[in-house]
Short mmCIF file of C-alpha atoms in Angstrom, two decimals:
data_model
loop_
_atom_site.label_atom_id
_atom_site.label_comp_id
_atom_site.label_asym_id
_atom_site.label_seq_id
_atom_site.Cartn_x
_atom_site.Cartn_y
_atom_site.Cartn_z
CA MET A 512 -0.02 -0.02 0.04
CA ASN A 513 1.43 3.36 -1.00
CA LYS A 514 1.82 6.33 1.43
CA LYS A 515 2.68 9.94 0.96
CA ILE A 516 5.43 11.95 2.52
CA ASN A 517 5.98 15.68 1.92
CA GLY A 518 7.29 18.81 3.53
CA ASN A 519 9.00 22.13 3.18
CA LEU A 520 12.74 22.48 2.65
CA ASP A 521 15.01 25.14 4.13
CA ASP A 522 18.78 25.67 4.78
CA THR A 523 19.39 28.24 7.56
CA VAL A 524 23.23 27.99 7.28
CA THR A 525 24.20 28.43 3.65
CA ALA A 526 24.31 32.03 2.43
CA PRO A 527 21.44 32.82 0.04
CA PRO A 528 20.51 32.63 -2.69
CA LEU A 529 20.03 28.89 -2.83
CA LYS A 530 19.68 27.12 -6.17
CA GLY A 531 17.49 24.33 -4.70
CA PHE A 532 17.52 20.93 -3.06
CA ILE A 533 17.96 17.34 -4.08
CA THR A 534 16.00 14.86 -2.01
CA ALA A 535 15.82 11.08 -1.94
CA ILE A 536 13.89 8.35 -0.24
CA GLY A 537 14.26 4.68 -1.07
CA THR A 538 15.13 4.48 -4.74
CA LYS A 539 13.19 7.70 -5.58
CA TRP A 540 14.80 11.16 -5.94
CA ALA A 541 13.90 14.62 -7.17
CA PHE A 542 15.48 17.99 -7.80
CA GLU A 543 13.52 20.91 -6.24
CA ASN A 544 14.47 24.20 -7.89
CA SER A 545 11.52 26.51 -7.29
CA ALA A 546 11.20 28.52 -4.15
CA PRO A 547 9.48 28.09 -1.78
CA TYR A 548 11.13 24.66 -1.75
CA SER A 549 9.26 21.51 -0.85
CA TYR A 550 9.27 17.81 -1.66
CA ASN A 551 6.48 15.28 -2.26
CA TYR A 552 6.72 11.51 -2.72
CA THR A 553 4.29 8.63 -3.02
CA ILE A 554 6.06 5.40 -1.97
CA GLU A 555 5.31 1.94 -0.84
CA GLN A 556 4.64 1.64 2.90
CA GLY A 557 7.78 0.81 4.84
CA ILE A 558 10.69 2.18 6.86
CA TYR A 559 12.95 4.61 5.02
CA ASP A 560 15.72 7.17 5.44
CA LEU A 561 15.07 10.64 3.96
CA ILE A 562 18.13 12.44 2.50
CA ALA A 563 18.15 16.13 1.54
CA VAL A 564 21.05 18.14 0.04
CA SER A 565 20.96 21.87 -0.40
CA LEU A 566 22.69 23.59 -3.39
CA ASP A 567 24.50 26.93 -2.94
CA SER A 568 24.34 29.94 -5.30
CA ALA A 569 26.71 28.12 -7.71
CA SER A 570 24.58 24.97 -7.71
CA VAL A 571 27.28 23.11 -5.63
CA PRO A 572 26.12 20.81 -2.91
CA ALA A 573 26.39 22.74 0.37
CA ARG A 574 24.78 20.78 3.25
CA PHE A 575 23.71 17.24 3.88
CA TYR A 576 20.72 16.13 6.08
CA ILE A 577 19.36 12.65 6.72
CA LYS A 578 16.37 11.64 8.79
CA ARG A 579 16.65 7.91 9.61
CA ALA A 580 14.11 5.14 10.10
CA ILE A 581 10.97 6.99 9.11
CA ASN A 582 8.11 4.57 9.60
CA LEU A 583 5.86 5.36 6.68
CA ASN A 584 2.85 3.46 7.88
CA GLN A 585 0.60 6.46 7.16
CA ASN A 586 0.81 9.71 5.20
CA LYS A 587 3.33 12.05 6.83
CA THR A 588 4.44 15.67 6.68
CA LEU A 589 8.05 16.19 7.59
CA ASN A 590 9.47 19.66 7.25
CA VAL A 591 13.29 19.85 6.77
CA SER A 592 15.09 22.97 8.11
CA MET A 593 18.90 22.44 8.00
CA ASN A 594 20.95 23.96 10.80
CA ASN A 595 24.38 23.37 12.31
CA THR A 596 23.10 20.71 14.60
CA ASN A 597 20.93 18.42 12.26
CA SER A 598 23.10 18.70 9.12
CA CYS A 599 26.71 19.05 8.07
CA SER A 600 28.75 20.63 5.26
CA ILE A 601 29.69 18.76 2.14
CA LYS A 602 33.13 18.34 0.68
CA SER A 603 34.20 17.03 -2.71
CA LYS A 604 37.03 15.30 -4.53
CA ASN A 605 37.77 14.74 -8.24
CA PHE A 606 35.79 11.96 -9.95
CA ASN A 607 37.38 10.76 -13.20
CA ALA A 608 36.14 7.25 -13.19
CA GLY A 609 34.54 7.57 -16.62
CA ALA A 610 31.12 8.08 -18.07
CA ASN A 611 30.06 4.47 -17.30
CA PHE A 612 30.71 4.77 -13.61
CA ARG A 613 29.07 6.53 -10.62
CA ILE A 614 29.43 6.45 -6.90
CA VAL A 615 26.25 5.96 -4.77
CA TYR A 616 25.63 6.70 -1.13
CA ILE A 617 23.49 3.89 0.25
CA SER A 618 22.06 4.48 3.68
CA LYS A 619 21.42 1.87 6.38
CA GLY A 620 17.66 2.42 5.65
CA ASN A 621 18.09 1.68 1.93
CA THR A 622 17.99 5.21 0.52
CA TYR A 623 20.15 5.63 -2.57
CA PHE A 624 21.84 8.95 -3.44
CA THR A 625 24.14 9.33 -6.50
CA SER A 626 27.12 11.32 -5.20
CA SER A 627 29.13 11.94 -8.30
CA ASN A 628 28.47 14.62 -10.91
CA GLY A 629 30.35 16.94 -13.29
CA GLY A 630 33.89 15.53 -12.59
CA LYS A 631 33.36 15.65 -8.77
CA TRP A 632 32.11 13.36 -6.05
CA TYR A 633 30.58 14.76 -2.87
CA TYR A 634 30.46 13.40 0.71
CA PRO A 635 29.10 14.71 4.04
CA ASN A 636 31.79 16.19 6.29
CA CYS A 637 30.60 14.30 9.36
CA THR A 638 30.37 10.77 10.68
CA GLN A 639 27.48 8.70 9.39
CA ASP A 640 25.92 5.37 10.56
CA SER A 641 28.33 2.42 10.54
CA ASP A 642 26.06 0.54 8.23
CA ASP A 643 25.99 3.24 5.54
CA ILE A 644 28.12 2.32 2.44
CA TYR A 645 29.45 3.80 -0.76
CA ALA A 646 29.06 1.78 -3.98
CA LEU A 647 31.34 2.49 -6.92
CA VAL A 648 29.53 0.92 -9.80
CA GLY A 649 30.06 0.78 -13.52
CA LYS A 650 28.27 -0.90 -16.50
CA ASP A 651 29.64 -1.18 -20.01
CA ASN A 652 27.70 0.06 -23.09
CA THR A 653 26.53 -3.44 -23.98
CA GLY A 654 25.05 -3.90 -20.53
CA ASN A 655 26.86 -7.26 -20.20
CA LYS A 656 29.68 -6.28 -17.88
CA VAL A 657 29.31 -4.70 -14.41
CA ARG A 658 31.88 -3.82 -11.74
CA LEU A 659 30.91 -3.08 -8.17
CA LYS A 660 33.10 -1.96 -5.24
CA THR A 661 31.62 -1.25 -1.87
CA GLU A 662 33.13 0.46 1.14
CA PRO A 663 31.76 1.63 4.52
CA VAL A 664 31.12 5.37 4.36
CA ASN A 665 33.00 6.11 7.58
CA SER A 666 36.19 4.15 6.65
CA MET A 667 36.35 5.04 2.93
CA THR A 668 39.32 7.25 2.13
CA LYS A 669 37.92 10.48 0.85
CA ALA A 670 40.24 10.93 -2.14
CA ASP A 671 40.16 11.60 -5.82
CA ILE A 672 38.79 8.65 -7.83
CA GLY A 673 40.66 7.95 -11.05
CA ALA A 674 39.85 5.99 -14.24
CA GLN A 675 37.95 2.73 -13.81
CA ASP A 676 38.02 -0.06 -16.31
CA LEU A 677 35.55 -2.79 -17.35
CA THR A 678 37.36 -4.05 -20.43
CA HIS A 679 39.35 -6.72 -18.61
CA ILE A 680 36.14 -8.68 -17.62
CA ASN A 681 35.96 -11.67 -19.85
CA ALA A 682 32.71 -12.01 -21.84
CA LEU A 683 30.35 -14.89 -20.92
CA THR A 684 29.40 -16.68 -24.09
CA GLN A 685 29.92 -20.35 -23.42
CA LEU A 686 26.75 -21.46 -21.62
CA ALA A 687 24.00 -23.43 -23.34
CA TYR A 688 20.58 -24.64 -22.27
CA GLN A 689 18.76 -27.83 -23.21
CA ASN A 690 14.94 -28.03 -22.97
CA SER A 691 15.37 -30.98 -20.66
CA GLY A 692 16.55 -28.51 -18.03
CA GLN A 693 20.28 -28.90 -18.52
CA ILE A 694 22.98 -26.18 -18.36
CA SER A 695 26.19 -26.85 -20.10
CA GLY A 696 29.47 -24.99 -20.75
CA LEU A 697 30.10 -24.28 -17.07
CA SER A 698 33.73 -25.36 -17.17
CA HIS A 699 34.61 -23.15 -20.11
CA TYR A 700 34.43 -19.71 -18.54
CA LEU A 701 37.62 -18.39 -16.95
CA ALA A 702 37.90 -15.21 -15.00
CA ASN A 703 40.47 -12.69 -16.23
CA SER A 704 43.67 -12.47 -14.20
CA ASN A 705 42.75 -8.86 -13.37
CA SER A 706 39.35 -9.96 -11.98
CA PRO A 707 38.56 -11.53 -8.63
CA ASP A 708 38.14 -15.26 -8.51
CA LEU A 709 35.04 -16.81 -10.26
CA GLU A 710 32.72 -17.48 -7.35
CA LEU A 711 29.42 -18.63 -8.91
CA PHE A 712 26.97 -18.68 -11.79
CA ILE A 713 23.44 -17.32 -11.52
CA ILE A 714 21.04 -18.82 -13.99
CA ASP A 715 17.59 -17.22 -14.36
CA MET A 716 14.91 -19.12 -16.32
CA LYS A 717 11.35 -18.12 -17.23
CA SER A 718 8.48 -19.81 -18.96
CA GLY A 719 5.25 -17.77 -19.27
CA ALA A 720 4.14 -15.31 -16.63
CA ASN A 721 4.07 -17.60 -13.60
CA GLN A 722 7.04 -19.96 -13.97
CA HIS A 723 10.38 -18.62 -12.77
CA TYR A 724 13.54 -20.54 -11.68
CA THR A 725 16.70 -18.90 -10.27
CA LEU A 726 19.67 -21.13 -9.77
CA PHE A 727 22.91 -20.25 -7.81
CA LEU A 728 25.76 -22.55 -8.73
CA SER A 729 29.04 -21.95 -6.81
CA LYS A 730 32.21 -22.77 -8.56
CA LYS A 731 33.34 -24.71 -5.49
CA TYR A 732 30.30 -26.89 -5.76
CA LEU A 733 30.74 -27.48 -9.53
CA GLU A 734 34.48 -28.06 -9.33
CA SER A 735 35.39 -29.05 -12.87
CA ASP A 736 31.87 -30.20 -13.90
CA ASP A 737 30.79 -28.80 -17.25
CA VAL A 738 27.06 -29.87 -17.10
CA PHE A 739 24.30 -29.37 -14.47
CA ASP A 740 20.95 -30.97 -14.63
CA LEU A 741 18.24 -29.06 -12.81
CA PRO A 742 16.77 -31.22 -10.02
CA LYS A 743 13.29 -32.51 -10.67
CA LEU A 744 11.59 -30.82 -7.78
CA SER A 745 8.18 -31.89 -8.84
CA ALA A 746 9.03 -35.49 -7.97
CA ILE A 747 9.31 -34.54 -4.27
CA SER A 748 6.25 -34.88 -2.09
CA GLU A 749 4.46 -31.56 -1.60
CA PHE A 750 6.22 -30.05 -4.67
CA SER A 751 4.28 -31.77 -7.46
CA SER A 752 3.10 -28.39 -8.89
CA VAL A 753 6.58 -26.86 -8.99
CA TRP A 754 8.10 -26.04 -12.38
CA ASP A 755 11.22 -28.11 -13.04
CA GLY A 756 12.87 -25.55 -15.33
CA ASP A 757 12.35 -27.54 -18.59
CA ASN A 758 11.38 -25.92 -21.88
CA ALA A 759 12.16 -22.41 -20.64
CA THR A 760 11.36 -19.53 -23.06
CA ASN A 761 13.94 -17.16 -21.58
CA VAL A 762 17.33 -18.09 -20.00
CA ASP A 763 19.80 -15.48 -18.72
CA ALA A 764 23.07 -16.16 -16.96
CA GLN A 765 25.76 -14.36 -14.98
CA ALA A 766 29.24 -15.27 -14.08
CA VAL A 767 30.06 -13.63 -10.74
CA MET A 768 33.71 -12.86 -9.74
CA SER A 769 34.22 -11.71 -6.17
CA ASP A 770 36.85 -11.30 -3.49
CA THR A 771 34.15 -12.35 -1.01
CA LYS A 772 32.87 -15.88 -0.59
CA LEU A 773 29.32 -16.77 -1.62
CA GLY A 774 28.15 -17.44 1.96
CA ASP A 775 29.32 -13.95 3.00
CA ILE A 776 27.79 -12.28 -0.06
CA LEU A 777 24.36 -13.80 0.71
CA LYS A 778 24.62 -12.51 4.30
CA GLY A 779 25.18 -9.00 2.97
CA LYS A 780 22.83 -6.22 1.87
CA MET A 781 20.58 -6.39 -1.11
CA LEU A 782 21.50 -3.58 -3.50
CA LEU A 783 18.92 -2.35 -5.95
CA LEU A 784 21.07 -0.39 -8.34
CA SER A 785 20.02 0.38 -11.92
CA GLU A 786 23.19 -1.34 -13.06
CA ILE A 787 22.72 -4.58 -11.01
CA PHE A 788 20.47 -6.12 -8.41
CA THR A 789 22.80 -8.08 -6.08
CA PHE A 790 23.75 -8.94 -2.55
CA ALA A 791 26.97 -7.32 -1.36
CA THR A 792 28.92 -6.99 1.80
CA LYS A 793 30.02 -3.62 3.22
CA SER A 794 33.44 -4.04 1.78
CA SER A 795 33.85 -6.07 -1.42
CA THR A 796 34.64 -6.02 -5.09
CA VAL A 797 32.34 -7.96 -7.37
CA GLU A 798 32.29 -8.26 -11.14
CA PHE A 799 29.54 -9.61 -13.33
CA SER A 800 29.59 -10.95 -16.89
CA LYS A 801 26.18 -11.55 -18.47
CA GLN A 802 24.94 -13.81 -21.22
CA LYS A 803 21.55 -14.08 -22.90
CA VAL A 804 21.45 -17.89 -23.23
CA LYS A 805 18.03 -18.22 -24.81
#
């Protein structure tokens, strides 16, 4: 069920005239550039953090405000008036990672705020929650290669970020799917020497609107096996109506390289980035190579 949250926006510290505010809640964000400033969101009921950043007369981020753990179980009005106590100044460093990369502030309460723009990346000049992270994420022009690096906000070195590269990630082209529910080619993919170790394959299969099968195959489990036959779950008592993954109409695959083991990844945070949906720990490097199998 959707709820509304809205309110007025003000910065009592930064010298006028302000050029506006950027606000974010969950995965939604907006630029407010017309005084008197306000924000207005309709979002699914839940618990969220609200982030607001004011822009000074040169349209440079000036102050950072975050209201944590808002229980949006009913429509709410929350006015934001930034002062020296409830907000802090913002600093910046150079950001030359490349057009395919961005850095995202991800709060403990799952609010996403892109912090890079115009050759700079911006960060609050104050301590944040220990579970807040930064995600440096990039996706190549084909959409088939993704690189993700996460670090805790408070321990990340606030420094210039130089050129980042995706070209070293080896393309995934070797997998094949048989209508019997068999995946082959699993031993043929090798991670590049500049990538982390190959940790797992994710196979996503669909048939029609209501049949969906996602398979996590760790490289440790597979060892040198090239073929995997999907288990016939429908043969198990109480699972007779479960789809066995045969005759899929769409099959997509990802090879996942990581400096973190699968068990630790799955204990991490679910990140809903436009580049990739994935679990990640607070400090990790993960690369993805994608293939449209069928």
